[in-house]
PDB file of C-alpha atoms in Angstrom:
ATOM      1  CA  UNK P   1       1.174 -13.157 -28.527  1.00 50.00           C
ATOM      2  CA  UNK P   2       2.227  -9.990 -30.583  1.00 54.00           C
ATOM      3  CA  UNK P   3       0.018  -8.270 -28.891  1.00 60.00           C
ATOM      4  CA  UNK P   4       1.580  -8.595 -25.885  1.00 58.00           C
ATOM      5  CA  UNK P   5       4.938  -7.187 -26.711  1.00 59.00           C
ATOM      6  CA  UNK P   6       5.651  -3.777 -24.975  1.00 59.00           C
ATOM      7  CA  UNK P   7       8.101  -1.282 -24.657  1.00 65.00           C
ATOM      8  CA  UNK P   8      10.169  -3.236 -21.938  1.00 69.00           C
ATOM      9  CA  UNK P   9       9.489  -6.769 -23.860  1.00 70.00           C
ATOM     10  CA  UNK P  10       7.595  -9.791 -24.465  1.00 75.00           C
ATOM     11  CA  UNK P  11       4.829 -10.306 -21.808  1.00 75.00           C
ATOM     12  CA  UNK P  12       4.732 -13.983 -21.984  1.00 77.00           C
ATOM     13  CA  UNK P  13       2.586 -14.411 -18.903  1.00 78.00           C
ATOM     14  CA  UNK P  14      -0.896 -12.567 -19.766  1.00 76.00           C
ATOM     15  CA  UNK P  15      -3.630 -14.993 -18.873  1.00 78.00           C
ATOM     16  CA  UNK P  16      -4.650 -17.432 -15.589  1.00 76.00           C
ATOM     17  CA  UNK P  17      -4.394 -20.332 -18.989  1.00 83.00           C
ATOM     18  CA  UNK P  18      -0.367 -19.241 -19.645  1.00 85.00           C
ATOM     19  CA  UNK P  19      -0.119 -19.286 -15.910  1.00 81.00           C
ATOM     20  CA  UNK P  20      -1.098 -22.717 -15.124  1.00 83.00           C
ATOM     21  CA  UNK P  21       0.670 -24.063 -18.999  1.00 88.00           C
ATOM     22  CA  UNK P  22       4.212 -22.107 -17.713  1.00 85.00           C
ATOM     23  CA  UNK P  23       4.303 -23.350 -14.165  1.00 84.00           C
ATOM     24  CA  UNK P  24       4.100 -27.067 -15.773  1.00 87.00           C
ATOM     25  CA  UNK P  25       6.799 -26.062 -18.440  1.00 91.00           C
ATOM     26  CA  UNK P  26       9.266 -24.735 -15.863  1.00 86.00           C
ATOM     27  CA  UNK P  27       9.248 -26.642 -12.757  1.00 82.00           C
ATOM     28  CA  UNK P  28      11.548 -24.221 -10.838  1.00 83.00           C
ATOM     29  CA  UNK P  29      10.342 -23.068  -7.460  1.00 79.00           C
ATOM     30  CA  UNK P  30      12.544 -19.837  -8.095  1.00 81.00           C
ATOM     31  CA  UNK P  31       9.556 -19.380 -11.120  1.00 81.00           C
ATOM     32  CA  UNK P  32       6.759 -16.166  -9.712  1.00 79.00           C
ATOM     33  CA  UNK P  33       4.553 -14.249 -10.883  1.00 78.00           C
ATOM     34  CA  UNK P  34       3.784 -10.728 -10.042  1.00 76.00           C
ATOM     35  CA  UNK P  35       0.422  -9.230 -10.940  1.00 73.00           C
ATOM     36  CA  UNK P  36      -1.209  -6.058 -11.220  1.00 77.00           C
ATOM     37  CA  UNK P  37      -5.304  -6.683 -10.582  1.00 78.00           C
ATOM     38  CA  UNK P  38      -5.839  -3.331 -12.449  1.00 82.00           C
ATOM     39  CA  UNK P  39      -4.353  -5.061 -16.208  1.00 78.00           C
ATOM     40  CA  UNK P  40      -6.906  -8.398 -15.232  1.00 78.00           C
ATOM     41  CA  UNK P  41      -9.826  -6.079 -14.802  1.00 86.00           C
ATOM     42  CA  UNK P  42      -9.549  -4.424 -17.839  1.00 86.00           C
ATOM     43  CA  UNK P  43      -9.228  -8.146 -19.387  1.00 84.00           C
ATOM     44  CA  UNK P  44     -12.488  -8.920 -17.868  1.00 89.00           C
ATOM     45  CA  UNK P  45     -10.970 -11.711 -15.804  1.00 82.00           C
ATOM     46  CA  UNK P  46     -12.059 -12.276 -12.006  1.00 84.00           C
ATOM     47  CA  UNK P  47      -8.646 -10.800 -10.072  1.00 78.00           C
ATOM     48  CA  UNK P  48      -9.667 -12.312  -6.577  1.00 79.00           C
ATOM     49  CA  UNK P  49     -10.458 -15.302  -8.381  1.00 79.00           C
ATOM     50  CA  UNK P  50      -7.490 -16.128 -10.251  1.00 72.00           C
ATOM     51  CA  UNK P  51      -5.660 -14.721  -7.164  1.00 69.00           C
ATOM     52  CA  UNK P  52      -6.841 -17.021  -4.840  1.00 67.00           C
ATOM     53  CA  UNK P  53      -7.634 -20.479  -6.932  1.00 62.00           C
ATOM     54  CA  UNK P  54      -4.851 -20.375  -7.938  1.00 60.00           C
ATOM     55  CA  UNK P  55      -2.420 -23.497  -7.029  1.00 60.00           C
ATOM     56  CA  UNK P  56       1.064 -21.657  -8.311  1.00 60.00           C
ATOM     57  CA  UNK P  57       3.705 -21.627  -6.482  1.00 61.00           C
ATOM     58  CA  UNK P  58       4.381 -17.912  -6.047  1.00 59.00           C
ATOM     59  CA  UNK P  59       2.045 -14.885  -6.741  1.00 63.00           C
ATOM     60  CA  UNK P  60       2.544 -11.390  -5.737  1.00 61.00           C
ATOM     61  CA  UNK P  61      -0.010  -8.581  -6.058  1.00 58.00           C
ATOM     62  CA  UNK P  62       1.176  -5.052  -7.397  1.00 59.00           C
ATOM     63  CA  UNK P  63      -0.961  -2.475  -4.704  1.00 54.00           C
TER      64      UNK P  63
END
């Protein structure tokens, strides 16, 4: 998780995995996410897919 700290802090939310363990962890409805598919292509993870199977409560999509 180092690796994920950047200049504006702690990225705690980096993979589809994290997602799905922090929506269990913190059962607030008030809990998002907001994602940029650009950073998830570079990961090599399938954007539309994690977009769309997802069953979180809140996802927005940086265009």
């Amino acid at each position: 998780m180092v690796n994920h700290i950047t200049q504006e802090g702690l990225n705690i939310a980096y993979s589809p995995e994290i997602w799905e363990v922090l929506f269990e962890t913190v059962p607030s409805t008030k809990l998002g996410l907001e994602i940029d598919p650009a950073h998830m292509v570079w990961q090599g993870i399938d954007y539309v897919k994690a977009r769309t199977g997802s069953t979180y409560r809140a996802i927005w999509t940086i265009v």
